[in-house]
């Protein structure tokens, strides 16, 4: 158990360092990111959300790399031949009791478990609400969605997502706007955006709340813009979809309970969605992706090539912190 607490501390130290760098660079990242087409931007947002966890995992592998390699190859334990005399990152030797690591590990576990509990509670409440909607509503087989009370338009349900449309929505907006809403929500369903959001929330459990909220917001915006574009292609007129967004905003005052096309999002997201439909100007991201891939590959190769000195340095650092 001492080993587990130390692994958690090492991984979270790497993740925390990545979060600090990402938070510092976020202002410079968001503007260029929003100029990327929505489809690739979803993958970029997922990569940013997963980056701290990836750095934390890499840090743990670096810390225990030499021991892990000898263990997998069936070689004798070489932990005592390097590093400090009192503190070893070893999978076979009993580790010293480290109260600081235990305390930090418990904080980490409590943080992650609390977020998992909140997420699970939200899923349970959502499933219960969807059950009530199905009991009160009817499935419109001809149009392929659930017709339920209210004025909502959402995609919900896991593992199989369904479109839910409020009975009042069709009478509150024009037919063009209603068709755009349905096309947009069906696009979410076909793209399996709910699964993507669940994955994003899972890989970002260790992120600070402000950073996590900002990156999940960018992911949501990319998904909404992607579905707007699909709806525009399906309807055949991007301006009609843009007009539907504005009409729904105007109608929001008469639909206080409803939320069509994620209009609880920040106002700048609405402006970005309308601009993307009326004047799409997307920048290619292939070079940036290649550069990031090369940087990650070089980092991994460097960690493998210099695993032993990095391991010794990490041992010395954590001996001072935890010893």
PDB file of C-alpha atoms in Angstrom:
ATOM      1  CA  UNK A   1       0.000   0.000   0.000  1.00  0.00           C
ATOM      2  CA  UNK A   2       2.964   2.336   0.534  1.00  0.00           C
ATOM      3  CA  UNK A   3       3.858   1.653  -3.103  1.00  0.00           C
ATOM      4  CA  UNK A   4       0.361   2.615  -4.258  1.00  0.00           C
ATOM      5  CA  UNK A   5       0.431   5.922  -2.381  1.00  0.00           C
ATOM      6  CA  UNK A   6       3.822   6.815  -3.858  1.00  0.00           C
ATOM      7  CA  UNK A   7       2.664   5.927  -7.399  1.00  0.00           C
ATOM      8  CA  UNK A   8      -0.343   8.211  -6.935  1.00  0.00           C
ATOM      9  CA  UNK A   9       1.817  11.072  -5.696  1.00  0.00           C
ATOM     10  CA  UNK A  10       4.288  10.706  -8.569  1.00  0.00           C
ATOM     11  CA  UNK A  11       1.508  10.562 -11.161  1.00  0.00           C
ATOM     12  CA  UNK A  12      -0.363  13.508  -9.680  1.00  0.00           C
ATOM     13  CA  UNK A  13       2.845  15.556  -9.484  1.00  0.00           C
ATOM     14  CA  UNK A  14       3.291  15.096 -13.225  1.00  0.00           C
ATOM     15  CA  UNK A  15      -0.374  15.861 -13.869  1.00  0.00           C
ATOM     16  CA  UNK A  16      -0.234  18.972 -11.661  1.00  0.00           C
ATOM     17  CA  UNK A  17       2.823  20.280 -13.520  1.00  0.00           C
ATOM     18  CA  UNK A  18       1.035  19.728 -16.839  1.00  0.00           C
ATOM     19  CA  UNK A  19      -2.064  21.525 -15.508  1.00  0.00           C
ATOM     20  CA  UNK A  20      -0.003  24.551 -14.473  1.00  0.00           C
ATOM     21  CA  UNK A  21       1.585  24.785 -17.938  1.00  0.00           C
ATOM     22  CA  UNK A  22      -1.745  24.240 -19.696  1.00  0.00           C
ATOM     23  CA  UNK A  23      -3.478  26.856 -17.551  1.00  0.00           C
ATOM     24  CA  UNK A  24      -0.725  29.368 -18.282  1.00  0.00           C
ATOM     25  CA  UNK A  25      -0.916  28.714 -22.038  1.00  0.00           C
ATOM     26  CA  UNK A  26      -4.709  28.413 -22.300  1.00  0.00           C
ATOM     27  CA  UNK A  27      -5.272  32.033 -23.318  1.00  0.00           C
ATOM     28  CA  UNK A  28      -2.889  31.602 -26.243  1.00  0.00           C
ATOM     29  CA  UNK A  29      -4.309  28.219 -27.176  1.00  0.00           C
ATOM     30  CA  UNK A  30      -8.037  28.999 -27.338  1.00  0.00           C
ATOM     31  CA  UNK A  31      -7.958  31.598 -30.125  1.00  0.00           C
ATOM     32  CA  UNK A  32      -5.927  29.475 -32.586  1.00  0.00           C
ATOM     33  CA  UNK A  33      -7.932  26.415 -31.576  1.00  0.00           C
ATOM     34  CA  UNK A  34     -11.230  28.058 -32.500  1.00  0.00           C
ATOM     35  CA  UNK A  35      -9.918  28.699 -36.008  1.00  0.00           C
ATOM     36  CA  UNK A  36      -9.625  24.945 -36.594  1.00  0.00           C
ATOM     37  CA  UNK A  37     -12.537  23.127 -38.248  1.00  0.00           C
ATOM     38  CA  UNK A  38     -14.965  21.644 -35.688  1.00  0.00           C
ATOM     39  CA  UNK A  39     -14.270  17.979 -36.476  1.00  0.00           C
ATOM     40  CA  UNK A  40     -10.487  18.097 -35.867  1.00  0.00           C
ATOM     41  CA  UNK A  41     -11.048  20.538 -32.995  1.00  0.00           C
ATOM     42  CA  UNK A  42     -13.012  17.907 -31.074  1.00  0.00           C
ATOM     43  CA  UNK A  43      -9.920  15.688 -31.200  1.00  0.00           C
ATOM     44  CA  UNK A  44      -7.676  18.591 -30.151  1.00  0.00           C
ATOM     45  CA  UNK A  45      -9.924  19.369 -27.179  1.00  0.00           C
ATOM     46  CA  UNK A  46      -9.918  15.708 -26.135  1.00  0.00           C
ATOM     47  CA  UNK A  47      -6.122  15.643 -26.384  1.00  0.00           C
ATOM     48  CA  UNK A  48      -5.813  18.741 -24.182  1.00  0.00           C
ATOM     49  CA  UNK A  49      -8.211  17.283 -21.622  1.00  0.00           C
ATOM     50  CA  UNK A  50      -6.248  14.019 -21.520  1.00  0.00           C
ATOM     51  CA  UNK A  51      -2.774  15.626 -21.563  1.00  0.00           C
ATOM     52  CA  UNK A  52      -2.318  16.031 -17.767  1.00  0.00           C
ATOM     53  CA  UNK A  53      -3.355  12.418 -17.135  1.00  0.00           C
ATOM     54  CA  UNK A  54      -0.960  11.287 -19.859  1.00  0.00           C
ATOM     55  CA  UNK A  55       1.906  13.289 -18.364  1.00  0.00           C
ATOM     56  CA  UNK A  56       1.132  11.837 -14.939  1.00  0.00           C
ATOM     57  CA  UNK A  57       1.180   8.282 -16.301  1.00  0.00           C
ATOM     58  CA  UNK A  58       4.465   8.996 -18.104  1.00  0.00           C
ATOM     59  CA  UNK A  59       5.949  10.366 -14.882  1.00  0.00           C
ATOM     60  CA  UNK A  60       5.018   7.190 -13.010  1.00  0.00           C
ATOM     61  CA  UNK A  61       6.508   5.042 -15.770  1.00  0.00           C
ATOM     62  CA  UNK A  62       9.739   7.054 -15.701  1.00  0.00           C
ATOM     63  CA  UNK A  63       9.942   6.748 -11.920  1.00  0.00           C
ATOM     64  CA  UNK A  64       9.508   2.978 -11.975  1.00  0.00           C
ATOM     65  CA  UNK A  65      10.915   2.346 -15.468  1.00  0.00           C
ATOM     66  CA  UNK A  66      14.181   0.523 -14.624  1.00  0.00           C
ATOM     67  CA  UNK A  67      12.481  -1.659 -12.016  1.00  0.00           C
ATOM     68  CA  UNK A  68       9.582  -2.406 -14.344  1.00  0.00           C
ATOM     69  CA  UNK A  69      11.952  -3.339 -17.173  1.00  0.00           C
ATOM     70  CA  UNK A  70      13.988  -5.762 -15.060  1.00  0.00           C
ATOM     71  CA  UNK A  71      10.774  -7.258 -13.677  1.00  0.00           C
ATOM     72  CA  UNK A  72       9.275  -7.839 -17.127  1.00  0.00           C
ATOM     73  CA  UNK A  73      12.534  -9.286 -18.508  1.00  0.00           C
ATOM     74  CA  UNK A  74      12.982 -11.599 -15.531  1.00  0.00           C
ATOM     75  CA  UNK A  75      16.242  -9.929 -14.504  1.00  0.00           C
ATOM     76  CA  UNK A  76      17.534  -9.575 -10.963  1.00  0.00           C
ATOM     77  CA  UNK A  77      16.519  -6.545  -8.925  1.00  0.00           C
ATOM     78  CA  UNK A  78      18.974  -3.682  -9.501  1.00  0.00           C
ATOM     79  CA  UNK A  79      17.280  -1.055  -7.362  1.00  0.00           C
ATOM     80  CA  UNK A  80      20.007  -1.047  -4.685  1.00  0.00           C
ATOM     81  CA  UNK A  81      22.732  -0.409  -7.263  1.00  0.00           C
ATOM     82  CA  UNK A  82      21.565   3.143  -7.981  1.00  0.00           C
ATOM     83  CA  UNK A  83      19.639   6.003  -6.412  1.00  0.00           C
ATOM     84  CA  UNK A  84      19.636   7.140  -2.822  1.00  0.00           C
ATOM     85  CA  UNK A  85      20.413   4.787   0.070  1.00  0.00           C
ATOM     86  CA  UNK A  86      17.079   5.230   1.803  1.00  0.00           C
ATOM     87  CA  UNK A  87      14.387   5.748  -0.827  1.00  0.00           C
ATOM     88  CA  UNK A  88      13.730   3.511  -3.841  1.00  0.00           C
ATOM     89  CA  UNK A  89      11.039   3.431  -6.513  1.00  0.00           C
ATOM     90  CA  UNK A  90      10.847  -0.339  -6.628  1.00  0.00           C
ATOM     91  CA  UNK A  91       8.076  -2.813  -7.393  1.00  0.00           C
ATOM     92  CA  UNK A  92       9.731  -5.670  -5.498  1.00  0.00           C
ATOM     93  CA  UNK A  93      11.405  -4.146  -2.448  1.00  0.00           C
ATOM     94  CA  UNK A  94       9.162  -3.085   0.459  1.00  0.00           C
ATOM     95  CA  UNK A  95       8.927   0.693   0.510  1.00  0.00           C
ATOM     96  CA  UNK A  96       9.372   2.780   3.630  1.00  0.00           C
ATOM     97  CA  UNK A  97       6.252   4.092   5.288  1.00  0.00           C
ATOM     98  CA  UNK A  98       5.731   7.599   3.903  1.00  0.00           C
ATOM     99  CA  UNK A  99       3.051   9.524   5.823  1.00  0.00           C
ATOM    100  CA  UNK A 100       3.236  12.489   3.427  1.00  0.00           C
ATOM    101  CA  UNK A 101       2.591  10.187   0.468  1.00  0.00           C
ATOM    102  CA  UNK A 102      -0.303   8.574   2.295  1.00  0.00           C
ATOM    103  CA  UNK A 103      -1.861  11.969   3.046  1.00  0.00           C
ATOM    104  CA  UNK A 104      -1.369  13.228  -0.515  1.00  0.00           C
ATOM    105  CA  UNK A 105      -2.631   9.945  -1.967  1.00  0.00           C
ATOM    106  CA  UNK A 106      -5.781  10.081   0.139  1.00  0.00           C
ATOM    107  CA  UNK A 107      -6.422  13.655  -1.008  1.00  0.00           C
ATOM    108  CA  UNK A 108      -6.047  12.541  -4.625  1.00  0.00           C
ATOM    109  CA  UNK A 109      -8.356   9.572  -4.157  1.00  0.00           C
ATOM    110  CA  UNK A 110     -10.939  11.710  -2.365  1.00  0.00           C
ATOM    111  CA  UNK A 111     -10.810  14.286  -5.183  1.00  0.00           C
ATOM    112  CA  UNK A 112     -11.319  11.699  -7.933  1.00  0.00           C
ATOM    113  CA  UNK A 113     -13.940   9.709  -6.010  1.00  0.00           C
ATOM    114  CA  UNK A 114     -15.966  12.837  -5.255  1.00  0.00           C
ATOM    115  CA  UNK A 115     -16.051  13.732  -8.949  1.00  0.00           C
ATOM    116  CA  UNK A 116     -16.950  10.173  -9.888  1.00  0.00           C
ATOM    117  CA  UNK A 117     -19.738  10.216  -7.305  1.00  0.00           C
ATOM    118  CA  UNK A 118     -21.121  13.498  -8.672  1.00  0.00           C
ATOM    119  CA  UNK A 119     -20.948  12.177 -12.223  1.00  0.00           C
ATOM    120  CA  UNK A 120     -22.637   8.922 -11.261  1.00  0.00           C
ATOM    121  CA  UNK A 121     -25.348  10.815  -9.391  1.00  0.00           C
ATOM    122  CA  UNK A 122     -25.955  12.996 -12.457  1.00  0.00           C
ATOM    123  CA  UNK A 123     -26.220   9.905 -14.683  1.00  0.00           C
ATOM    124  CA  UNK A 124     -28.699   8.266 -12.313  1.00  0.00           C
ATOM    125  CA  UNK A 125     -30.827  11.418 -12.188  1.00  0.00           C
ATOM    126  CA  UNK A 126     -30.704  11.709 -15.972  1.00  0.00           C
ATOM    127  CA  UNK A 127     -31.810   8.107 -16.437  1.00  0.00           C
ATOM    128  CA  UNK A 128     -34.652   8.678 -13.982  1.00  0.00           C
ATOM    129  CA  UNK A 129     -35.737  11.862 -15.774  1.00  0.00           C
ATOM    130  CA  UNK A 130     -35.612  10.108 -19.155  1.00  0.00           C
ATOM    131  CA  UNK A 131     -37.735   7.297 -17.741  1.00  0.00           C
ATOM    132  CA  UNK A 132     -40.379   9.802 -16.683  1.00  0.00           C
ATOM    133  CA  UNK A 133     -40.252  11.512 -20.083  1.00  0.00           C
ATOM    134  CA  UNK A 134     -40.798   8.214 -21.858  1.00  0.00           C
ATOM    135  CA  UNK A 135     -43.727   7.377 -19.634  1.00  0.00           C
ATOM    136  CA  UNK A 136     -45.303  10.766 -20.335  1.00  0.00           C
ATOM    137  CA  UNK A 137     -44.327  10.992 -24.006  1.00  0.00           C
ATOM    138  CA  UNK A 138     -44.698   8.948 -27.159  1.00  0.00           C
ATOM    139  CA  UNK A 139     -42.230   7.819 -29.778  1.00  0.00           C
ATOM    140  CA  UNK A 140     -42.871   9.397 -33.175  1.00  0.00           C
ATOM    141  CA  UNK A 141     -41.786   6.520 -35.412  1.00  0.00           C
ATOM    142  CA  UNK A 142     -42.308   8.505 -38.609  1.00  0.00           C
ATOM    143  CA  UNK A 143     -39.950  11.311 -37.578  1.00  0.00           C
ATOM    144  CA  UNK A 144     -37.702   9.183 -35.371  1.00  0.00           C
ATOM    145  CA  UNK A 145     -37.777  10.992 -32.021  1.00  0.00           C
ATOM    146  CA  UNK A 146     -39.554  10.990 -28.673  1.00  0.00           C
ATOM    147  CA  UNK A 147     -42.304  13.602 -28.344  1.00  0.00           C
ATOM    148  CA  UNK A 148     -42.402  14.654 -24.691  1.00  0.00           C
ATOM    149  CA  UNK A 149     -43.978  17.411 -22.569  1.00  0.00           C
ATOM    150  CA  UNK A 150     -42.302  20.807 -22.520  1.00  0.00           C
ATOM    151  CA  UNK A 151     -40.211  22.684 -25.047  1.00  0.00           C
ATOM    152  CA  UNK A 152     -36.862  20.911 -24.912  1.00  0.00           C
ATOM    153  CA  UNK A 153     -34.783  19.518 -27.739  1.00  0.00           C
ATOM    154  CA  UNK A 154     -32.009  17.238 -26.515  1.00  0.00           C
ATOM    155  CA  UNK A 155     -30.144  14.018 -27.176  1.00  0.00           C
ATOM    156  CA  UNK A 156     -29.863  11.859 -24.081  1.00  0.00           C
ATOM    157  CA  UNK A 157     -29.472   8.252 -22.996  1.00  0.00           C
ATOM    158  CA  UNK A 158     -26.614   5.790 -22.621  1.00  0.00           C
ATOM    159  CA  UNK A 159     -25.514   3.511 -24.199  1.00  0.00           C
ATOM    160  CA  UNK A 160     -28.146   4.230 -26.865  1.00  0.00           C
ATOM    161  CA  UNK A 161     -28.856   7.934 -27.300  1.00  0.00           C
ATOM    162  CA  UNK A 162     -32.305   9.138 -28.358  1.00  0.00           C
ATOM    163  CA  UNK A 163     -33.663  12.503 -29.488  1.00  0.00           C
ATOM    164  CA  UNK A 164     -36.289  14.069 -27.184  1.00  0.00           C
ATOM    165  CA  UNK A 165     -38.397  16.973 -28.477  1.00  0.00           C
ATOM    166  CA  UNK A 166     -40.905  18.984 -26.466  1.00  0.00           C
ATOM    167  CA  UNK A 167     -44.500  19.147 -27.644  1.00  0.00           C
ATOM    168  CA  UNK A 168     -44.579  22.949 -27.284  1.00  0.00           C
ATOM    169  CA  UNK A 169     -41.394  23.546 -29.238  1.00  0.00           C
ATOM    170  CA  UNK A 170     -42.952  22.945 -32.657  1.00  0.00           C
ATOM    171  CA  UNK A 171     -45.702  25.511 -31.975  1.00  0.00           C
ATOM    172  CA  UNK A 172     -43.302  28.112 -30.531  1.00  0.00           C
ATOM    173  CA  UNK A 173     -40.913  28.365 -33.495  1.00  0.00           C
ATOM    174  CA  UNK A 174     -41.170  28.392 -37.269  1.00  0.00           C
ATOM    175  CA  UNK A 175     -41.116  25.158 -39.238  1.00  0.00           C
ATOM    176  CA  UNK A 176     -37.677  26.025 -40.660  1.00  0.00           C
ATOM    177  CA  UNK A 177     -36.254  26.480 -37.159  1.00  0.00           C
ATOM    178  CA  UNK A 178     -37.911  23.304 -35.919  1.00  0.00           C
ATOM    179  CA  UNK A 179     -36.434  21.315 -38.804  1.00  0.00           C
ATOM    180  CA  UNK A 180     -33.009  22.799 -38.090  1.00  0.00           C
ATOM    181  CA  UNK A 181     -33.293  21.812 -34.433  1.00  0.00           C
ATOM    182  CA  UNK A 182     -34.214  18.232 -35.335  1.00  0.00           C
ATOM    183  CA  UNK A 183     -31.383  17.983 -37.885  1.00  0.00           C
ATOM    184  CA  UNK A 184     -28.931  19.347 -35.303  1.00  0.00           C
ATOM    185  CA  UNK A 185     -29.976  16.915 -32.581  1.00  0.00           C
ATOM    186  CA  UNK A 186     -29.892  13.967 -34.997  1.00  0.00           C
ATOM    187  CA  UNK A 187     -26.349  14.979 -35.890  1.00  0.00           C
ATOM    188  CA  UNK A 188     -25.415  14.719 -32.194  1.00  0.00           C
ATOM    189  CA  UNK A 189     -26.994  11.270 -32.169  1.00  0.00           C
ATOM    190  CA  UNK A 190     -25.158  10.048 -35.282  1.00  0.00           C
ATOM    191  CA  UNK A 191     -21.816  11.458 -34.112  1.00  0.00           C
ATOM    192  CA  UNK A 192     -22.221   9.777 -30.706  1.00  0.00           C
ATOM    193  CA  UNK A 193     -21.330  13.015 -28.973  1.00  0.00           C
ATOM    194  CA  UNK A 194     -22.645  11.815 -25.604  1.00  0.00           C
ATOM    195  CA  UNK A 195     -20.042   9.049 -25.545  1.00  0.00           C
ATOM    196  CA  UNK A 196     -17.365  11.555 -26.451  1.00  0.00           C
ATOM    197  CA  UNK A 197     -18.442  13.793 -23.575  1.00  0.00           C
ATOM    198  CA  UNK A 198     -18.344  10.881 -21.138  1.00  0.00           C
ATOM    199  CA  UNK A 199     -14.819   9.997 -22.286  1.00  0.00           C
ATOM    200  CA  UNK A 200     -13.776  13.647 -21.958  1.00  0.00           C
ATOM    201  CA  UNK A 201     -15.106  13.870 -18.423  1.00  0.00           C
ATOM    202  CA  UNK A 202     -13.416  10.608 -17.466  1.00  0.00           C
ATOM    203  CA  UNK A 203      -9.937  11.562 -18.741  1.00  0.00           C
ATOM    204  CA  UNK A 204     -10.170  15.026 -17.155  1.00  0.00           C
ATOM    205  CA  UNK A 205     -11.031  13.939 -13.619  1.00  0.00           C
ATOM    206  CA  UNK A 206      -7.713  15.178 -12.244  1.00  0.00           C
ATOM    207  CA  UNK A 207      -7.938  18.673 -13.767  1.00  0.00           C
ATOM    208  CA  UNK A 208      -8.682  21.758 -11.635  1.00  0.00           C
ATOM    209  CA  UNK A 209     -12.276  22.902 -11.946  1.00  0.00           C
ATOM    210  CA  UNK A 210     -11.580  26.142 -13.841  1.00  0.00           C
ATOM    211  CA  UNK A 211      -9.310  24.477 -16.403  1.00  0.00           C
ATOM    212  CA  UNK A 212     -11.625  21.512 -16.814  1.00  0.00           C
ATOM    213  CA  UNK A 213     -14.665  23.750 -17.308  1.00  0.00           C
ATOM    214  CA  UNK A 214     -12.870  25.868 -19.910  1.00  0.00           C
ATOM    215  CA  UNK A 215     -11.678  22.879 -21.944  1.00  0.00           C
ATOM    216  CA  UNK A 216     -15.027  21.069 -21.735  1.00  0.00           C
ATOM    217  CA  UNK A 217     -16.626  24.302 -22.948  1.00  0.00           C
ATOM    218  CA  UNK A 218     -14.330  24.329 -25.981  1.00  0.00           C
ATOM    219  CA  UNK A 219     -15.214  20.697 -26.643  1.00  0.00           C
ATOM    220  CA  UNK A 220     -18.935  21.514 -26.438  1.00  0.00           C
ATOM    221  CA  UNK A 221     -18.528  24.433 -28.842  1.00  0.00           C
ATOM    222  CA  UNK A 222     -16.699  22.267 -31.375  1.00  0.00           C
ATOM    223  CA  UNK A 223     -19.450  19.637 -31.181  1.00  0.00           C
ATOM    224  CA  UNK A 224     -22.197  22.222 -31.576  1.00  0.00           C
ATOM    225  CA  UNK A 225     -20.496  23.785 -34.603  1.00  0.00           C
ATOM    226  CA  UNK A 226     -19.963  20.366 -36.162  1.00  0.00           C
ATOM    227  CA  UNK A 227     -23.656  19.536 -35.756  1.00  0.00           C
ATOM    228  CA  UNK A 228     -24.666  22.960 -37.061  1.00  0.00           C
ATOM    229  CA  UNK A 229     -22.655  22.250 -40.213  1.00  0.00           C
ATOM    230  CA  UNK A 230     -24.278  18.824 -40.628  1.00  0.00           C
ATOM    231  CA  UNK A 231     -27.725  20.363 -40.166  1.00  0.00           C
ATOM    232  CA  UNK A 232     -26.885  23.025 -42.764  1.00  0.00           C
ATOM    233  CA  UNK A 233     -25.832  20.337 -45.244  1.00  0.00           C
ATOM    234  CA  UNK A 234     -28.991  18.349 -44.551  1.00  0.00           C
ATOM    235  CA  UNK A 235     -31.289  21.342 -44.946  1.00  0.00           C
ATOM    236  CA  UNK A 236     -29.276  22.813 -47.784  1.00  0.00           C
ATOM    237  CA  UNK A 237     -28.982  26.337 -46.374  1.00  0.00           C
ATOM    238  CA  UNK A 238     -26.512  27.451 -43.705  1.00  0.00           C
ATOM    239  CA  UNK A 239     -28.266  30.814 -43.304  1.00  0.00           C
ATOM    240  CA  UNK A 240     -31.483  29.030 -42.327  1.00  0.00           C
ATOM    241  CA  UNK A 241     -29.650  27.219 -39.527  1.00  0.00           C
ATOM    242  CA  UNK A 242     -28.000  30.471 -38.402  1.00  0.00           C
ATOM    243  CA  UNK A 243     -31.411  32.154 -38.393  1.00  0.00           C
ATOM    244  CA  UNK A 244     -32.827  29.312 -36.328  1.00  0.00           C
ATOM    245  CA  UNK A 245     -30.179  29.930 -33.690  1.00  0.00           C
ATOM    246  CA  UNK A 246     -31.190  33.566 -33.419  1.00  0.00           C
ATOM    247  CA  UNK A 247     -34.893  32.732 -33.427  1.00  0.00           C
ATOM    248  CA  UNK A 248     -34.419  30.303 -30.565  1.00  0.00           C
ATOM    249  CA  UNK A 249     -32.597  32.970 -28.574  1.00  0.00           C
ATOM    250  CA  UNK A 250     -35.515  35.359 -29.091  1.00  0.00           C
ATOM    251  CA  UNK A 251     -37.980  32.623 -28.171  1.00  0.00           C
ATOM    252  CA  UNK A 252     -36.057  31.728 -24.990  1.00  0.00           C
ATOM    253  CA  UNK A 253     -38.018  34.372 -23.064  1.00  0.00           C
ATOM    254  CA  UNK A 254     -41.237  32.500 -23.789  1.00  0.00           C
ATOM    255  CA  UNK A 255     -39.604  29.099 -23.156  1.00  0.00           C
ATOM    256  CA  UNK A 256     -38.017  29.555 -19.727  1.00  0.00           C
ATOM    257  CA  UNK A 257     -37.929  25.828 -19.076  1.00  0.00           C
ATOM    258  CA  UNK A 258     -36.487  24.794 -22.411  1.00  0.00           C
ATOM    259  CA  UNK A 259     -32.990  24.485 -23.771  1.00  0.00           C
ATOM    260  CA  UNK A 260     -32.744  23.805 -27.484  1.00  0.00           C
ATOM    261  CA  UNK A 261     -29.345  23.390 -29.129  1.00  0.00           C
ATOM    262  CA  UNK A 262     -27.478  23.953 -25.851  1.00  0.00           C
ATOM    263  CA  UNK A 263     -28.464  27.610 -25.389  1.00  0.00           C
ATOM    264  CA  UNK A 264     -27.330  27.513 -21.798  1.00  0.00           C
ATOM    265  CA  UNK A 265     -23.851  27.943 -23.325  1.00  0.00           C
ATOM    266  CA  UNK A 266     -21.980  31.269 -23.023  1.00  0.00           C
ATOM    267  CA  UNK A 267     -23.015  34.067 -25.396  1.00  0.00           C
ATOM    268  CA  UNK A 268     -19.660  34.017 -27.200  1.00  0.00           C
ATOM    269  CA  UNK A 269     -20.420  30.422 -28.206  1.00  0.00           C
ATOM    270  CA  UNK A 270     -23.599  31.602 -29.919  1.00  0.00           C
ATOM    271  CA  UNK A 271     -21.647  34.260 -31.810  1.00  0.00           C
ATOM    272  CA  UNK A 272     -19.013  31.697 -32.796  1.00  0.00           C
ATOM    273  CA  UNK A 273     -21.687  29.293 -34.054  1.00  0.00           C
ATOM    274  CA  UNK A 274     -23.442  31.928 -36.162  1.00  0.00           C
ATOM    275  CA  UNK A 275     -20.127  33.160 -37.564  1.00  0.00           C
ATOM    276  CA  UNK A 276     -19.092  29.581 -38.417  1.00  0.00           C
ATOM    277  CA  UNK A 277     -22.303  29.122 -40.404  1.00  0.00           C
ATOM    278  CA  UNK A 278     -22.284  32.507 -42.178  1.00  0.00           C
ATOM    279  CA  UNK A 279     -18.570  32.958 -42.851  1.00  0.00           C
ATOM    280  CA  UNK A 280     -16.614  29.764 -42.139  1.00  0.00           C
ATOM    281  CA  UNK A 281     -12.867  30.365 -42.308  1.00  0.00           C
ATOM    282  CA  UNK A 282     -11.047  27.331 -40.979  1.00  0.00           C
ATOM    283  CA  UNK A 283      -7.280  27.026 -40.662  1.00  0.00           C
ATOM    284  CA  UNK A 284      -5.579  23.672 -41.335  1.00  0.00           C
ATOM    285  CA  UNK A 285      -4.192  21.942 -38.263  1.00  0.00           C
ATOM    286  CA  UNK A 286      -2.182  19.185 -39.934  1.00  0.00           C
ATOM    287  CA  UNK A 287       1.201  20.830 -39.312  1.00  0.00           C
ATOM    288  CA  UNK A 288       0.394  21.520 -35.681  1.00  0.00           C
ATOM    289  CA  UNK A 289      -0.756  17.914 -35.232  1.00  0.00           C
ATOM    290  CA  UNK A 290       2.446  16.621 -36.834  1.00  0.00           C
ATOM    291  CA  UNK A 291       4.558  18.898 -34.620  1.00  0.00           C
ATOM    292  CA  UNK A 292       2.747  17.752 -31.477  1.00  0.00           C
ATOM    293  CA  UNK A 293       3.095  14.110 -32.500  1.00  0.00           C
ATOM    294  CA  UNK A 294       6.827  14.596 -33.142  1.00  0.00           C
ATOM    295  CA  UNK A 295       7.263  16.361 -29.794  1.00  0.00           C
ATOM    296  CA  UNK A 296       5.438  13.592 -27.933  1.00  0.00           C
ATOM    297  CA  UNK A 297       7.449  10.917 -29.747  1.00  0.00           C
ATOM    298  CA  UNK A 298      10.734  12.694 -28.936  1.00  0.00           C
ATOM    299  CA  UNK A 299       9.684  13.023 -25.295  1.00  0.00           C
ATOM    300  CA  UNK A 300       8.873   9.322 -25.041  1.00  0.00           C
ATOM    301  CA  UNK A 301      12.092   8.326 -26.821  1.00  0.00           C
ATOM    302  CA  UNK A 302      14.057  10.637 -24.529  1.00  0.00           C
ATOM    303  CA  UNK A 303      12.435   9.135 -21.451  1.00  0.00           C
ATOM    304  CA  UNK A 304      13.278   5.629 -22.661  1.00  0.00           C
ATOM    305  CA  UNK A 305      16.844   6.542 -23.629  1.00  0.00           C
ATOM    306  CA  UNK A 306      17.575   8.380 -20.378  1.00  0.00           C
ATOM    307  CA  UNK A 307      15.289   6.350 -18.154  1.00  0.00           C
ATOM    308  CA  UNK A 308      17.927   5.445 -15.574  1.00  0.00           C
ATOM    309  CA  UNK A 309      19.221   8.991 -14.877  1.00  0.00           C
ATOM    310  CA  UNK A 310      15.659  10.340 -14.899  1.00  0.00           C
ATOM    311  CA  UNK A 311      14.716   7.559 -12.487  1.00  0.00           C
ATOM    312  CA  UNK A 312      17.611   8.473 -10.178  1.00  0.00           C
ATOM    313  CA  UNK A 313      16.698  12.165 -10.320  1.00  0.00           C
ATOM    314  CA  UNK A 314      13.051  11.416  -9.527  1.00  0.00           C
ATOM    315  CA  UNK A 315      14.074   9.191  -6.606  1.00  0.00           C
ATOM    316  CA  UNK A 316      16.298  11.918  -5.167  1.00  0.00           C
ATOM    317  CA  UNK A 317      13.591  14.546  -5.551  1.00  0.00           C
ATOM    318  CA  UNK A 318      10.873  12.480  -3.892  1.00  0.00           C
ATOM    319  CA  UNK A 319      13.240  11.292  -1.165  1.00  0.00           C
ATOM    320  CA  UNK A 320      13.520  14.921  -0.097  1.00  0.00           C
ATOM    321  CA  UNK A 321       9.795  15.555  -0.449  1.00  0.00           C
ATOM    322  CA  UNK A 322       8.450  12.361   1.094  1.00  0.00           C
ATOM    323  CA  UNK A 323      11.272  11.020   3.201  1.00  0.00           C
TER     324      UNK A 323
END
